[in-house]
Short mmCIF file of C-alpha atoms and ligand atoms in Angstrom, two decimals:
data_model
loop_
_atom_site.label_atom_id
_atom_site.label_comp_id
_atom_site.label_asym_id
_atom_site.label_seq_id
_atom_site.Cartn_x
_atom_site.Cartn_y
_atom_site.Cartn_z
CA MET A 37 101.47 123.03 121.45
CA SER A 38 103.78 125.93 121.96
CA GLY A 39 103.11 129.22 123.96
CA THR A 40 102.42 131.03 120.70
CA TRP A 41 99.91 128.45 119.27
CA TRP A 42 97.51 131.30 118.46
CA ARG A 43 99.88 132.75 115.78
CA GLY A 44 98.75 130.16 113.20
CA ALA A 45 95.55 128.69 114.78
CA ALA A 46 92.38 127.69 113.10
CA ILE A 47 89.70 128.81 115.49
CA TYR A 48 86.04 127.81 115.25
CA GLN A 49 83.51 130.24 116.57
CA VAL A 50 80.60 128.64 118.53
CA TYR A 51 77.57 130.79 118.76
CA LEU A 52 76.30 128.66 121.62
CA ARG A 53 72.54 129.23 121.48
CA SER A 54 72.45 128.02 117.93
CA PHE A 55 75.17 125.38 117.99
CA ALA A 56 73.47 122.09 119.50
CA ASP A 57 70.77 121.80 122.21
CA GLY A 58 71.37 119.16 124.92
CA ASN A 59 68.30 119.78 127.10
CA GLY A 60 65.56 120.05 124.63
CA ASP A 61 64.44 123.73 125.31
CA GLY A 62 65.32 124.75 121.65
CA ILE A 63 68.39 126.78 122.78
CA GLY A 64 71.76 125.48 122.20
CA ASP A 65 73.94 124.91 125.28
CA LEU A 66 77.10 123.40 126.86
CA ALA A 67 75.62 119.89 127.06
CA GLY A 68 75.03 120.11 123.25
CA LEU A 69 78.39 121.51 122.69
CA ARG A 70 80.11 118.91 124.84
CA ALA A 71 78.40 116.21 123.02
CA LYS A 72 79.72 117.69 119.67
CA LEU A 73 83.33 118.08 120.59
CA PRO A 74 84.35 114.98 118.67
CA TYR A 75 82.91 116.56 115.54
CA LEU A 76 85.21 119.71 116.29
CA ALA A 77 88.15 117.66 116.87
CA GLU A 78 87.71 115.63 113.60
CA LEU A 79 87.21 119.01 111.62
CA GLY A 80 90.67 119.77 112.76
CA ILE A 81 90.52 123.10 114.68
CA ASP A 82 92.80 124.27 117.37
CA ALA A 83 90.46 126.25 119.49
CA ILE A 84 86.88 127.25 120.03
CA TRP A 85 85.72 130.93 120.32
CA LEU A 86 82.32 130.99 122.36
CA ASN A 87 80.17 134.07 122.20
CA PRO A 88 79.12 135.34 125.68
CA TRP A 89 78.05 132.53 127.80
CA TYR A 90 77.37 134.62 130.87
CA LEU A 91 73.98 135.29 132.72
CA SER A 92 72.09 137.55 130.38
CA PRO A 93 68.36 138.70 129.65
CA MET A 94 69.48 138.25 126.08
CA ALA A 95 68.49 141.71 124.91
CA ASP A 96 71.41 141.50 122.56
CA GLY A 97 71.97 137.59 122.36
CA GLY A 98 74.25 137.52 125.42
CA TYR A 99 76.10 140.86 124.74
CA ASP A 100 74.05 142.29 127.54
CA VAL A 101 75.84 140.60 130.46
CA ALA A 102 74.24 140.58 133.89
CA ASP A 103 76.91 138.76 135.67
CA TYR A 104 80.45 138.12 134.17
CA ARG A 105 81.16 135.26 136.69
CA VAL A 106 77.86 133.25 136.19
CA ILE A 107 76.99 131.09 133.39
CA GLU A 108 73.55 131.70 131.88
CA PRO A 109 71.33 129.05 133.21
CA ALA A 110 69.85 128.24 129.72
CA PHE A 111 73.53 127.24 128.72
CA GLY A 112 74.56 125.40 131.91
CA ASP A 113 76.51 126.33 134.93
CA LEU A 114 79.98 127.21 135.98
CA ALA A 115 80.91 123.56 136.88
CA GLU A 116 79.79 122.42 133.36
CA ALA A 117 81.75 125.25 131.79
CA GLU A 118 84.84 124.00 133.74
CA LYS A 119 84.17 120.49 132.50
CA TYR A 120 83.66 121.64 129.12
CA ILE A 121 87.19 123.43 128.97
CA GLU A 122 88.81 120.29 130.46
CA GLN A 123 87.19 118.05 128.00
CA ALA A 124 88.04 120.26 125.06
CA HIS A 125 91.57 120.33 126.29
CA ALA A 126 91.76 116.71 126.36
CA LEU A 127 90.94 116.63 122.62
CA GLY A 128 93.64 119.27 121.96
CA ILE A 129 91.06 122.08 121.54
CA ARG A 130 91.63 125.38 123.41
CA THR A 131 89.01 127.93 124.52
CA ILE A 132 88.56 131.56 123.79
CA ILE A 133 85.96 133.31 125.73
CA ASP A 134 84.21 136.64 124.86
CA VAL A 135 84.52 139.58 127.29
CA VAL A 136 82.34 142.56 126.85
CA PRO A 137 83.87 145.54 128.53
CA ASN A 138 82.07 148.49 126.99
CA HIS A 139 78.77 147.69 128.40
CA GLY A 140 76.89 145.42 130.87
CA SER A 141 73.17 144.65 131.21
CA ASP A 142 70.67 147.02 132.72
CA GLN A 143 69.68 143.87 135.06
CA GLN A 144 73.36 143.87 136.30
CA VAL A 145 73.52 144.54 140.22
CA TRP A 146 75.81 147.59 139.59
CA PHE A 147 73.27 149.24 137.37
CA GLN A 148 70.50 148.47 139.66
CA GLN A 149 72.64 150.02 142.49
CA ALA A 150 73.20 153.08 140.23
CA LEU A 151 69.57 153.52 139.55
CA ALA A 152 68.71 153.31 143.25
CA ALA A 153 71.61 155.38 144.64
CA GLY A 154 70.66 158.40 142.45
CA PRO A 155 72.38 161.39 140.98
CA GLY A 156 75.85 162.25 142.09
CA SER A 157 76.47 158.88 143.68
CA PRO A 158 79.58 156.75 143.36
CA GLU A 159 77.36 153.95 142.04
CA ARG A 160 76.39 156.30 139.08
CA GLU A 161 80.06 156.98 138.39
CA ARG A 162 80.63 153.36 137.18
CA PHE A 163 78.22 154.30 134.22
CA ILE A 164 77.82 157.45 132.22
CA PHE A 165 75.06 159.41 133.67
CA ARG A 166 74.44 162.96 132.76
CA VAL A 167 71.68 165.68 133.15
CA GLY A 168 69.92 166.49 129.94
CA ARG A 169 69.76 169.65 127.77
CA GLY A 170 66.74 171.91 127.54
CA GLU A 171 64.90 173.81 130.28
CA SER A 172 63.88 170.80 132.26
CA GLY A 173 66.69 168.45 130.95
CA GLN A 174 64.17 166.80 128.54
CA LEU A 175 66.63 166.48 125.75
CA PRO A 176 69.49 164.00 125.83
CA PRO A 177 72.93 165.33 126.79
CA ASN A 178 73.95 165.30 123.29
CA ASP A 179 72.81 164.04 119.92
CA TRP A 180 74.78 160.72 119.64
CA GLN A 181 73.05 157.84 117.92
CA SER A 182 73.07 154.28 119.11
CA ILE A 183 75.00 151.84 116.85
CA PHE A 184 71.74 149.87 116.84
CA ASN A 185 69.67 153.13 115.57
CA GLY A 186 67.90 155.59 117.80
CA PRO A 187 69.27 157.89 120.44
CA ALA A 188 72.21 156.73 122.52
CA TRP A 189 70.77 158.04 125.71
CA THR A 190 67.98 156.83 127.76
CA ARG A 191 66.31 158.75 130.66
CA VAL A 192 65.60 157.29 134.05
CA PRO A 193 62.82 158.45 136.38
CA ASP A 194 64.87 160.89 138.43
CA GLY A 195 65.50 162.70 135.08
CA GLU A 196 69.15 161.84 134.39
CA TRP A 197 70.15 160.08 131.12
CA TYR A 198 72.54 157.18 130.74
CA LEU A 199 74.62 156.35 127.72
CA HIS A 200 74.31 153.17 125.81
CA LEU A 201 76.14 152.88 122.35
CA PHE A 202 74.12 149.91 121.75
CA ALA A 203 70.58 148.91 123.09
CA PRO A 204 69.19 150.70 126.18
CA GLU A 205 69.44 147.28 127.92
CA GLN A 206 73.27 147.69 127.55
CA PRO A 207 74.37 150.65 129.72
CA ASP A 208 77.99 151.77 128.95
CA PHE A 209 80.54 151.49 131.64
CA ASN A 210 82.73 154.67 132.55
CA TRP A 211 86.23 153.45 131.72
CA ARG A 212 87.58 156.43 133.68
CA ASN A 213 86.39 154.97 136.76
CA ALA A 214 89.00 152.97 138.74
CA GLU A 215 86.50 150.50 140.10
CA VAL A 216 85.48 149.63 136.50
CA VAL A 217 89.16 149.07 135.63
CA ARG A 218 89.77 146.82 138.45
CA GLU A 219 86.56 144.82 138.03
CA PHE A 220 87.55 143.71 134.51
CA HIS A 221 90.99 142.77 135.80
CA ASP A 222 89.40 140.54 138.21
CA ILE A 223 87.01 139.14 135.53
CA LEU A 224 90.05 138.40 133.32
CA ARG A 225 91.92 136.40 136.15
CA PHE A 226 88.54 134.80 137.10
CA TRP A 227 88.42 133.07 133.66
CA LEU A 228 92.19 132.72 133.02
CA ASP A 229 92.37 130.90 136.39
CA ARG A 230 89.76 128.55 135.08
CA GLY A 231 91.88 127.54 131.98
CA VAL A 232 90.49 129.74 129.32
CA ASP A 233 93.29 130.19 126.61
CA GLY A 234 92.21 133.32 125.03
CA ILE A 235 89.91 136.34 125.45
CA ARG A 236 87.93 138.10 122.70
CA ILE A 237 87.45 141.71 123.45
CA ASP A 238 84.14 142.94 122.36
CA SER A 239 83.80 146.46 120.69
CA ALA A 240 87.25 147.04 121.85
CA ALA A 241 87.83 150.55 120.32
CA VAL A 242 84.84 152.42 121.88
CA LEU A 243 85.49 152.29 125.56
CA ILE A 244 86.65 155.93 125.96
CA LYS A 245 84.35 158.71 125.21
CA ASP A 246 84.61 162.41 124.74
CA LEU A 247 81.26 163.65 125.80
CA ASP A 248 81.97 167.24 125.31
CA SER A 249 82.57 166.82 121.67
CA VAL A 250 79.86 167.89 119.24
CA GLU A 251 80.90 164.97 117.03
CA GLU A 252 80.14 161.43 118.08
CA SER A 253 83.47 160.84 119.65
CA TYR A 254 83.86 157.50 121.11
CA THR A 255 85.89 155.36 118.66
CA ASP A 256 89.61 155.01 119.16
CA HIS A 257 90.67 157.59 121.59
CA ASP A 258 94.24 157.23 122.59
CA ALA A 259 93.50 156.46 126.28
CA VAL A 260 91.92 153.08 125.18
CA HIS A 261 95.30 151.75 124.72
CA ASP A 262 96.12 152.08 128.41
CA ILE A 263 93.39 149.70 129.13
CA TYR A 264 94.84 146.93 126.80
CA ARG A 265 98.27 147.25 128.10
CA GLU A 266 97.15 146.31 131.42
CA TRP A 267 95.14 143.52 129.92
CA ARG A 268 98.22 142.16 128.23
CA ARG A 269 100.23 142.22 131.35
CA ILE A 270 97.61 140.27 133.05
CA THR A 271 97.13 137.84 130.12
CA ASP A 272 100.94 137.29 129.58
CA SER A 273 101.42 136.44 133.26
CA TYR A 274 99.64 133.02 132.34
CA ASP A 275 101.39 130.75 129.83
CA GLY A 276 100.14 130.72 126.34
CA ARG A 277 97.09 132.77 126.51
CA PHE A 278 96.26 135.57 124.07
CA LEU A 279 94.02 138.46 123.36
CA VAL A 280 91.94 138.99 120.15
CA GLY A 281 90.26 142.48 119.67
CA GLU A 282 87.18 143.23 117.76
CA MET A 283 87.65 146.70 116.21
CA TRP A 284 85.76 147.81 113.00
CA MET A 285 88.23 150.56 112.04
CA PRO A 286 88.91 151.71 108.47
CA ASP A 287 92.29 153.33 109.35
CA GLN A 288 94.81 150.55 109.21
CA GLU A 289 97.50 152.54 110.85
CA ARG A 290 95.34 153.37 113.81
CA PHE A 291 94.38 149.57 113.79
CA ALA A 292 97.96 148.60 114.00
CA LEU A 293 98.38 150.55 117.23
CA TYR A 294 96.25 148.10 119.07
CA LEU A 295 98.70 145.38 117.98
CA ARG A 296 101.85 146.83 119.38
CA PRO A 297 103.98 144.22 121.26
CA ASP A 298 102.66 145.34 124.83
CA GLU A 299 98.81 145.54 123.52
CA MET A 300 96.54 142.85 122.04
CA HIS A 301 98.30 139.78 120.53
CA THR A 302 95.94 139.72 117.75
CA ALA A 303 92.75 141.46 116.22
CA PHE A 304 89.99 140.43 113.77
CA ASN A 305 90.72 141.47 110.00
CA PHE A 306 87.41 142.80 108.93
CA ASP A 307 88.73 144.62 105.77
CA PHE A 308 89.32 141.26 104.05
CA LEU A 309 85.69 140.16 104.74
CA SER A 310 84.20 143.47 103.64
CA ARG A 311 85.91 143.42 100.16
CA PRO A 312 84.16 142.30 97.08
CA TRP A 313 85.04 139.17 95.20
CA GLN A 314 87.51 140.93 92.97
CA ALA A 315 91.14 140.02 92.47
CA ASP A 316 92.46 143.51 92.92
CA GLU A 317 90.44 144.19 95.84
CA LEU A 318 91.33 141.11 97.68
CA ARG A 319 95.08 141.44 96.69
CA ALA A 320 95.00 144.96 98.11
CA SER A 321 93.52 143.73 101.45
CA ILE A 322 96.06 141.03 101.75
CA ASP A 323 98.85 143.38 101.02
CA LEU A 324 97.47 146.00 103.43
CA THR A 325 97.01 143.38 106.16
CA LEU A 326 100.50 142.10 105.68
CA ALA A 327 101.94 145.41 105.77
CA THR A 328 100.11 146.62 108.82
CA HIS A 329 100.98 143.46 110.72
CA GLY A 330 104.44 142.66 109.54
CA PRO A 331 106.47 145.53 111.17
CA ILE A 332 104.93 145.04 114.61
CA GLY A 333 105.32 141.17 114.38
CA ALA A 334 101.52 140.54 114.96
CA PRO A 335 99.99 137.53 113.11
CA PRO A 336 97.12 138.58 110.78
CA THR A 337 93.79 136.95 111.21
CA TRP A 338 91.50 136.08 108.33
CA VAL A 339 87.81 136.00 108.79
CA LEU A 340 85.02 135.26 106.24
CA SER A 341 82.10 135.36 108.49
CA ASN A 342 80.81 135.75 112.06
CA HIS A 343 77.54 135.99 113.97
CA ASP A 344 77.24 139.73 112.83
CA VAL A 345 77.73 139.57 109.09
CA THR A 346 75.99 138.09 106.01
CA ARG A 347 76.81 134.29 105.32
CA PRO A 348 79.40 134.05 102.49
CA VAL A 349 77.35 131.67 100.42
CA THR A 350 74.69 134.36 100.13
CA LYS A 351 77.04 137.45 100.01
CA TYR A 352 79.27 136.04 97.33
CA GLY A 353 76.06 135.18 95.16
CA ARG A 354 74.96 138.69 94.92
CA PRO A 355 75.65 141.40 92.30
CA ASP A 356 77.41 143.43 94.98
CA THR A 357 79.82 141.03 96.88
CA SER A 358 81.04 143.48 99.61
CA PHE A 359 79.93 143.55 102.98
CA ASP A 360 78.92 146.93 104.87
CA HIS A 361 77.06 147.07 108.29
CA ALA A 362 75.44 150.32 107.04
CA ASP A 363 73.67 148.44 104.33
CA ARG A 364 73.26 144.78 104.77
CA ARG A 365 71.54 144.38 101.46
CA HIS A 366 68.77 142.30 102.91
CA GLY A 367 66.78 140.54 100.23
CA MET A 368 69.05 141.52 97.38
CA VAL A 369 68.93 138.76 94.69
CA THR A 370 71.48 136.17 94.99
CA ASP A 371 72.63 133.28 92.95
CA PRO A 372 73.24 130.43 95.50
CA PRO A 373 75.31 127.94 93.34
CA LEU A 374 77.67 130.79 92.31
CA GLY A 375 77.88 132.04 95.92
CA GLU A 376 78.60 128.61 97.24
CA ARG A 377 81.35 128.27 94.36
CA ARG A 378 82.99 131.35 95.48
CA ALA A 379 82.65 130.68 99.11
CA ARG A 380 84.66 127.52 98.59
CA ALA A 381 87.19 129.31 96.69
CA ALA A 382 87.29 132.11 99.34
CA ALA A 383 87.83 129.50 102.01
CA LEU A 384 90.78 128.02 100.46
CA LEU A 385 92.21 131.50 99.86
CA ALA A 386 91.69 132.42 103.62
CA MET A 387 93.21 129.26 104.70
CA ALA A 388 96.43 129.57 102.62
CA LEU A 389 97.38 132.91 104.08
CA PRO A 390 99.87 133.48 106.82
CA GLY A 391 98.44 133.96 110.40
CA SER A 392 95.36 132.52 112.14
CA VAL A 393 91.96 131.75 110.40
CA TYR A 394 88.39 131.83 111.97
CA VAL A 395 85.53 129.78 110.94
CA TYR A 396 82.14 130.58 112.04
CA GLN A 397 79.77 127.63 112.86
CA GLY A 398 77.74 126.61 109.77
CA GLU A 399 80.34 128.27 107.42
CA GLU A 400 81.96 124.69 107.08
CA LEU A 401 78.38 123.43 105.97
CA GLY A 402 77.92 126.27 103.51
CA LEU A 403 74.86 127.54 105.20
CA PRO A 404 73.08 130.44 103.55
CA GLU A 405 71.79 133.58 105.25
CA VAL A 406 68.17 132.88 106.10
CA GLU A 407 66.43 135.85 104.67
CA ASP A 408 62.73 134.78 105.18
CA LEU A 409 62.50 134.55 108.89
CA PRO A 410 58.91 135.54 110.00
CA ASP A 411 59.01 139.17 111.22
CA ASP A 412 57.67 138.27 114.46
CA LEU A 413 60.37 135.75 115.38
CA LEU A 414 63.44 138.15 114.75
CA GLN A 415 65.15 138.86 117.90
CA ASP A 416 68.06 141.21 116.99
CA PRO A 417 67.57 144.60 118.63
CA ILE A 418 68.49 146.24 115.39
CA TRP A 419 65.17 144.94 113.90
CA THR A 420 62.96 146.97 116.38
CA ARG A 421 65.30 149.85 116.89
CA SER A 422 65.44 150.51 113.16
CA GLY A 423 61.63 150.74 113.09
CA ARG A 424 61.53 147.46 111.48
CA THR A 425 63.53 148.52 108.56
CA ASP A 426 66.87 146.61 108.99
CA ARG A 427 66.22 142.87 109.57
CA GLY A 428 69.42 142.71 111.52
CA ARG A 429 71.62 139.68 111.97
CA ASP A 430 69.20 136.84 112.93
CA GLY A 431 69.63 135.26 109.40
CA CYS A 432 73.15 134.02 110.06
CA ARG A 433 72.37 132.83 113.55
CA VAL A 434 69.73 130.15 112.80
CA PRO A 435 70.45 126.89 114.69
CA LEU A 436 72.73 124.28 112.86
CA PRO A 437 71.30 121.29 111.00
CA TRP A 438 73.03 118.11 112.21
CA SER A 439 71.09 115.19 110.93
CA GLY A 440 67.70 113.90 109.48
CA ALA A 441 65.35 115.07 106.83
CA GLU A 442 63.36 117.68 108.58
CA PRO A 443 63.55 120.33 111.27
CA PRO A 444 64.90 120.36 113.93
CA PHE A 445 67.56 118.42 112.03
CA GLY A 446 69.08 116.83 115.03
CA PHE A 447 69.69 120.38 116.63
CA GLY A 448 67.80 119.04 119.90
CA SER A 449 64.49 117.58 120.74
CA GLY A 450 62.75 121.06 121.20
CA THR A 451 61.61 123.60 118.67
CA PRO A 452 64.68 125.69 117.79
CA TRP A 453 64.57 129.37 118.85
CA LEU A 454 64.74 130.42 115.25
CA PRO A 455 63.12 128.22 112.57
CA GLN A 456 65.45 126.35 110.14
CA PRO A 457 64.57 126.23 106.47
CA ALA A 458 62.98 122.95 105.35
CA ASP A 459 65.52 122.65 102.59
CA TRP A 460 68.57 122.54 104.84
CA LYS A 461 68.21 118.45 104.75
CA ASP A 462 71.14 118.48 102.18
CA LEU A 463 73.21 120.70 104.44
CA THR A 464 73.21 118.63 107.41
CA VAL A 465 76.44 117.37 109.03
CA GLU A 466 75.23 113.81 108.48
CA ALA A 467 74.46 114.42 104.65
CA GLN A 468 77.82 116.22 104.10
CA GLN A 469 79.83 113.54 105.96
CA ALA A 470 78.70 111.08 103.36
CA ASP A 471 79.61 113.34 100.50
CA GLN A 472 83.22 113.80 99.37
CA SER A 473 82.40 116.84 97.41
CA SER A 474 80.73 118.68 100.23
CA MET A 475 81.62 122.05 101.79
CA LEU A 476 82.35 120.02 104.99
CA ALA A 477 84.67 117.65 103.16
CA LEU A 478 86.53 120.78 101.79
CA TYR A 479 87.01 122.39 105.12
CA ARG A 480 88.17 119.16 106.67
CA ASP A 481 90.74 118.54 103.95
CA ALA A 482 91.93 122.19 103.90
CA LEU A 483 92.21 122.33 107.67
CA ARG A 484 94.33 119.18 107.70
CA ILE A 485 96.64 120.36 104.93
CA ARG A 486 96.95 123.69 106.45
CA ARG A 487 97.96 122.11 109.78
CA THR A 488 100.31 119.63 108.36
CA GLU A 489 101.92 121.15 105.29
CA LEU A 490 101.49 124.87 105.00
CA GLY A 491 103.79 125.92 107.67
CA ASP A 492 104.12 129.63 108.90
CA GLY A 493 106.49 131.03 106.53
CA ILE A 494 106.10 134.04 104.47
CA LEU A 495 104.10 134.60 101.30
CA THR A 496 105.55 135.64 97.91
CA TRP A 497 103.22 136.83 95.20
CA LEU A 498 103.71 135.07 91.76
CA ASP A 499 103.34 136.70 88.42
CA SER A 500 99.84 136.03 87.24
CA GLU A 501 97.36 137.49 84.67
CA PRO A 502 94.82 140.04 85.51
CA GLY A 503 91.99 138.68 87.76
CA VAL A 504 94.24 135.71 89.12
CA LEU A 505 95.73 135.68 92.52
CA ALA A 506 98.83 133.39 92.84
CA PHE A 507 101.23 133.06 95.76
CA VAL A 508 103.61 130.71 97.21
CA ARG A 509 104.35 130.17 100.86
CA GLU A 510 107.88 129.34 102.30
CA SER A 511 106.82 125.62 102.70
CA GLY A 512 106.49 125.64 98.73
CA ILE A 513 102.59 125.33 98.83
CA THR A 514 101.17 127.47 96.09
CA CYS A 515 97.74 128.92 96.01
CA VAL A 516 96.03 130.00 92.82
CA VAL A 517 92.67 131.73 92.86
CA ASN A 518 90.82 132.43 89.46
CA LEU A 519 88.46 135.42 89.74
CA THR A 520 88.15 135.81 86.00
CA ASP A 521 85.13 134.43 83.99
CA ALA A 522 87.34 132.04 81.93
CA PRO A 523 89.44 128.90 82.80
CA VAL A 524 93.33 129.67 83.32
CA ASP A 525 96.33 127.58 83.07
CA LEU A 526 97.92 126.60 86.41
CA PRO A 527 101.73 127.17 87.05
CA PRO A 528 103.81 124.01 86.42
CA HIS A 529 103.34 121.70 89.41
CA GLN A 530 104.41 118.32 90.98
CA SER A 531 100.92 117.82 92.43
CA LEU A 532 97.60 119.10 93.10
CA LEU A 533 96.87 119.15 96.88
CA LEU A 534 93.24 120.41 96.84
CA THR A 535 90.91 122.41 94.58
CA SER A 536 87.67 124.12 95.48
CA ALA A 537 85.93 122.71 92.36
CA PRO A 538 87.08 120.05 89.85
CA LEU A 539 89.54 121.29 87.24
CA ASP A 540 88.55 121.84 83.64
CA HIS A 541 90.87 119.28 82.15
CA THR A 542 94.01 120.74 83.34
CA ARG A 543 92.87 124.33 83.57
CA LEU A 544 91.51 126.23 86.59
CA PRO A 545 87.84 127.21 86.03
CA PRO A 546 86.39 130.53 87.16
CA ASP A 547 85.69 131.16 90.84
CA THR A 548 87.97 128.25 91.84
CA THR A 549 91.09 128.01 94.08
CA ALA A 550 93.80 125.33 93.78
CA TRP A 551 96.54 124.42 96.37
CA LEU A 552 99.55 122.77 94.67
CA HIS A 553 103.10 121.77 95.16
CA PRO A 554 105.16 123.41 92.52
CA SER A 555 107.65 121.26 90.46
CA SER A 556 111.15 121.81 91.94
C1 LIG B 806 80.03 143.19 118.72
C2 LIG B 806 79.36 141.97 118.70
O1 LIG B 806 79.82 140.99 117.94
C3 LIG B 806 77.83 142.15 118.50
O2 LIG B 806 77.29 140.89 118.25
C4 LIG B 806 77.31 142.90 119.60
O3 LIG B 806 75.84 143.22 119.19
C5 LIG B 806 77.93 144.22 119.80
N1 LIG B 806 79.40 144.08 119.69
C6 LIG B 806 77.59 144.84 120.96
O4 LIG B 806 78.10 143.99 122.19
#
C-alpha cells in the first residue's frame, strides 16, 4: 500500500467497549477485537479507527483520559495493544487512534497536581483556572455553557474555578502553555513509534479560548492552526501516517483552512451526515464538499454514522431525516423498513464518492438506534447534565450482536454493559452471513467493488430528472440514486454491478441506489 493509502481508504470505526468482549466482564476489549480481526479483514476494510483506549474513569466513555500512554485495564494493556497493531497489520489493516487534546480527566496526575499546588502555581497554568466573579468569587468567571449542558466552570475548594467545555470530569488544557504543547508532541511520537498509522483529533477546533470575550469564544480561533502545523510536521516525519480532524463547523471555508497542505491530511465531513434524505440537499452537500476539498488537494471523507449520532436506519425512517446535535429527536416515530431501505441506498452513495469512507461498527449490520434503554442504565453524561431531558448517545453504542438467538448474542460471556434488544437475533453477524440480501452482504460487496473497480478519479454529474442523483466516476462506474417516490429508468448500461434493493423489472425503485457499468 502506498504512502497516501488514506486518500481513498475504507475505515471501520471500533467503539471498543461495545465491539466484542474477550474476558467476560461485559465490556468489549482488545482480546475481543483481536479475535474478530478476520471478520474485519473479510469485510474488506483498509483501517480501523479506535475510540480512546487509554486509562480512563469513563466519565465520557474514555474521552476523559487519565493517562495517554497507558491502556485502560478493562481493554487490555500496552503489550496487547502492540500485539493488536501487529496482528492487524499482518492482515493488511492499519490502525488509527483517537487523541484527545482539548481536555484530560480530572483523575490525571497533572490535574491532581494542579489542585494540590494551588492558585498561581505553574501546575495550574496547564489548565484554565480563574477566580470567579461576584464579591466573594462565587460566580463563574463567565457565562459559558458546557457542550454537555450546564455551566462550563466548576469551583474547587480553594475558591478558583476551572473550565471544562464538556463534563466537569474533563478539565480543559491551556494550549497557550508550552508544557501542554510539548506533552502532546511526545504523546503523538509515543504512538507513532508503536506503529499506529493515523491519528483522529478529538474536538479539534476548540483548543484555543478567548476568555475575555463576552460571547462563548472557543471555536475556530486562528491560533489553533499553529498547533496542527506542528502535528503535521511530526506525523509526516513518519512514513504513510495521517491526521483526521473532528470539527463540527458550519462554515466550509473556515473548515478548509484546517486541510491546508501543511495542516491536517483529512477531516470528518459532517455536513453530509447532517443533511436530510433529499436529492437537492445531498447533491448540494457533495458539491460543497468537492469544492471545498478540491483546490487544497485534500481528499473528502464520507461518514454516515459514528458513536455520537443517530443510527442511519432509525434516522432515515423518520419524517425529519436530518441530524442535529441540538435536537436529537429521541423517540420520534420511525418507519424501520423505510429507514433500512434508505440506509442501504445511502451506503452505496457514500461508498461511490471520491475520497475515504468511514463505517461505524454495526452500520454494516443495519443496527437501529436503541431508543428504549432503561433510564437508570444510561451512561452518557449528557443524560444527567441535561437534567434527564436529553437521552444522549447511548442508543448508538449498544454492544454488537455476533451470533445466537438471544442476548448477549455472542458479544461475550458476561452481561453487556448496555442491554441489547431481544429482537436483534436477525441482525447478528451469523444470521446476516447466511443471507445474501442482508445489509452485511451489501457492505461486503460494495467495499469489494469500491476497492477493486471504483478507482480514485473525479466525479462527473450526469443529467437526471429531479429527485435523482446520477454521476460517473473516471473508471466508468456510474452511480444512480432514486430519491423520488416512483421507479425511474436507469441510463443505458452494459452491466449492473450492485443495487441496494432489487430492481422493479428494469427500473430503479424509490430509495434505491444502483452501481453500473455504462455501455461504451
Ligand atoms: C467528540 C467525541 O466524538 C465525543 O464522543 C466526546 O464526547 C467529545 N468529543 C468530547 O471529547
